[in-house]
């Protein structure tokens, strides 16, 4: 080790050729792994996929929905906290999906909004907590 701080790379200076871009990317990945390991405890193995994914933040939104005769819920509009409302042009897919953080049952709707595909989640209430209500959320880069 070169000094008191953990560093990635060699102690001696050497001129790097065309591999410098690759070296820098590997160094950034190694530093990201180190940061992740220092914050261990949120579960899961360290993988390139996890490290390369953007950090997503859950944002709860107001959703207007219709119910068809069979009882299926169809989301129609999304309203953000600041009042902006977006029309859902199409529901492309629906599937059950548990929430990762709280392990609550829920549903994931793949919807089209302004021509772009987005995921809209419906979080079911926790059976142990009768005061908790079902609610909608989207994930945005944080």
Short mmCIF file of C-alpha atoms in Angstrom, two decimals:
data_model
loop_
_atom_site.label_atom_id
_atom_site.label_comp_id
_atom_site.label_asym_id
_atom_site.label_seq_id
_atom_site.Cartn_x
_atom_site.Cartn_y
_atom_site.Cartn_z
CA UNK A 1 0.00 0.00 0.00
CA UNK A 2 1.35 3.41 -0.91
CA UNK A 3 0.06 5.54 1.91
CA UNK A 4 -2.42 5.82 4.71
CA UNK A 5 -5.42 6.00 2.40
CA UNK A 6 -6.62 3.13 0.26
CA UNK A 7 -5.96 3.92 -3.35
CA UNK A 8 -6.53 2.10 -6.59
CA UNK A 9 -3.67 1.97 -9.00
CA UNK A 10 0.05 1.56 -8.66
CA UNK A 11 2.45 3.49 -6.43
CA UNK A 12 4.92 4.23 -9.15
CA UNK A 13 4.18 6.51 -12.04
CA UNK A 14 4.19 5.07 -15.49
CA UNK A 15 2.95 6.41 -18.75
CA UNK A 16 -0.32 4.82 -19.81
CA UNK A 17 -0.99 4.14 -23.45
CA UNK A 18 -4.34 3.74 -25.21
CA UNK A 19 -5.54 1.60 -22.31
CA UNK A 20 -5.89 4.71 -20.11
CA UNK A 21 -9.62 5.00 -20.83
CA UNK A 22 -10.14 1.36 -19.85
CA UNK A 23 -7.95 1.83 -16.80
CA UNK A 24 -9.97 4.87 -15.67
CA UNK A 25 -13.26 2.99 -16.10
CA UNK A 26 -11.93 0.04 -14.10
CA UNK A 27 -10.66 2.41 -11.43
CA UNK A 28 -14.05 4.14 -11.18
CA UNK A 29 -15.78 0.74 -10.90
CA UNK A 30 -13.35 -0.37 -8.18
CA UNK A 31 -13.98 2.84 -6.21
CA UNK A 32 -17.72 2.34 -6.58
CA UNK A 33 -17.40 -1.24 -5.27
CA UNK A 34 -15.36 0.04 -2.34
CA UNK A 35 -18.04 2.66 -1.52
CA UNK A 36 -20.75 0.02 -1.82
CA UNK A 37 -18.93 -2.37 0.50
CA UNK A 38 -18.46 0.41 3.06
CA UNK A 39 -22.24 0.90 3.06
CA UNK A 40 -22.95 -2.84 3.26
CA UNK A 41 -26.11 -3.97 4.96
CA UNK A 42 -28.73 -3.15 2.38
CA UNK A 43 -28.47 -6.67 1.05
CA UNK A 44 -27.49 -8.37 -2.14
CA UNK A 45 -24.26 -9.34 -3.80
CA UNK A 46 -22.13 -6.76 -5.56
CA UNK A 47 -22.53 -7.09 -9.32
CA UNK A 48 -21.63 -4.89 -12.26
CA UNK A 49 -25.35 -4.65 -13.04
CA UNK A 50 -26.20 -3.27 -9.59
CA UNK A 51 -23.34 -0.81 -9.69
CA UNK A 52 -24.12 0.47 -13.17
CA UNK A 53 -27.84 1.01 -12.51
CA UNK A 54 -28.86 4.56 -11.65
CA UNK A 55 -30.09 5.11 -8.10
CA UNK A 56 -33.88 5.25 -8.18
CA UNK A 57 -36.00 7.18 -5.75
CA UNK A 58 -39.63 6.33 -5.03
CA UNK A 59 -42.05 9.23 -5.58
CA UNK A 60 -45.66 8.80 -4.52
CA UNK A 61 -48.19 10.25 -6.96
CA UNK A 62 -51.94 10.72 -7.31
CA UNK A 63 -53.45 8.45 -9.97
CA UNK A 64 -56.94 8.59 -11.44
CA UNK A 65 -58.17 5.09 -12.31
CA UNK A 66 -61.18 3.44 -13.89
CA UNK A 67 -62.49 -0.02 -13.12
CA UNK A 68 -63.95 -2.22 -15.83
CA UNK A 69 -66.88 -4.62 -15.36
CA UNK A 70 -64.53 -7.45 -14.32
CA UNK A 71 -63.00 -5.26 -11.61
CA UNK A 72 -59.66 -4.60 -13.28
CA UNK A 73 -58.12 -1.24 -12.44
CA UNK A 74 -56.95 0.92 -15.36
CA UNK A 75 -54.83 3.98 -14.47
CA UNK A 76 -55.77 7.03 -16.60
CA UNK A 77 -53.78 10.03 -15.31
CA UNK A 78 -50.83 10.72 -13.03
CA UNK A 79 -50.68 13.93 -10.97
CA UNK A 80 -47.40 14.99 -9.39
CA UNK A 81 -47.23 16.77 -6.04
CA UNK A 82 -46.65 20.11 -7.80
CA UNK A 83 -49.96 19.72 -9.69
CA UNK A 84 -48.65 18.65 -13.11
CA UNK A 85 -50.97 16.05 -14.62
CA UNK A 86 -50.03 13.57 -17.35
CA UNK A 87 -52.45 11.50 -19.41
CA UNK A 88 -51.68 7.76 -19.62
CA UNK A 89 -52.03 6.99 -23.31
CA UNK A 90 -51.85 3.22 -23.02
CA UNK A 91 -51.33 0.43 -20.49
CA UNK A 92 -48.94 -1.99 -22.21
CA UNK A 93 -48.44 -4.52 -19.42
CA UNK A 94 -49.56 -5.40 -15.94
CA UNK A 95 -47.91 -7.83 -13.57
CA UNK A 96 -47.78 -8.51 -9.84
CA UNK A 97 -44.57 -7.16 -8.32
CA UNK A 98 -43.58 -7.01 -4.66
CA UNK A 99 -41.92 -3.84 -3.45
CA UNK A 100 -38.27 -4.52 -2.78
CA UNK A 101 -37.71 -2.21 0.18
CA UNK A 102 -40.68 -3.18 2.30
CA UNK A 103 -41.58 -6.53 0.72
CA UNK A 104 -45.20 -5.49 0.29
CA UNK A 105 -47.39 -7.00 -2.42
CA UNK A 106 -47.97 -4.70 -5.35
CA UNK A 107 -48.48 -4.36 -9.07
CA UNK A 108 -46.35 -2.92 -11.86
CA UNK A 109 -48.04 -1.22 -14.79
CA UNK A 110 -46.02 -0.53 -17.92
CA UNK A 111 -47.64 2.62 -19.32
CA UNK A 112 -47.11 5.03 -22.20
CA UNK A 113 -46.95 8.73 -21.23
CA UNK A 114 -46.12 11.34 -23.86
CA UNK A 115 -44.92 8.57 -26.16
CA UNK A 116 -42.46 7.17 -23.62
CA UNK A 117 -42.66 3.86 -21.77
CA UNK A 118 -42.72 4.22 -17.97
CA UNK A 119 -43.36 1.98 -14.97
CA UNK A 120 -46.12 2.85 -12.54
CA UNK A 121 -46.36 0.87 -9.31
CA UNK A 122 -49.34 0.20 -7.07
CA UNK A 123 -48.35 -0.70 -3.51
CA UNK A 124 -50.90 -2.79 -1.63
CA UNK A 125 -51.49 -2.20 2.07
CA UNK A 126 -49.59 -4.20 4.64
CA UNK A 127 -51.89 -6.82 6.21
CA UNK A 128 -50.40 -6.22 9.67
CA UNK A 129 -51.06 -2.48 9.62
CA UNK A 130 -54.70 -1.64 9.05
CA UNK A 131 -53.96 2.10 8.99
CA UNK A 132 -51.71 1.83 5.95
CA UNK A 133 -53.43 2.55 2.66
CA UNK A 134 -52.71 1.39 -0.84
CA UNK A 135 -50.87 3.96 -2.94
CA UNK A 136 -49.23 4.65 -6.28
CA UNK A 137 -45.59 5.51 -6.95
CA UNK A 138 -43.09 5.96 -9.74
CA UNK A 139 -39.33 5.59 -9.60
CA UNK A 140 -37.17 8.50 -10.72
CA UNK A 141 -33.41 8.88 -10.83
CA UNK A 142 -32.27 10.43 -7.58
#
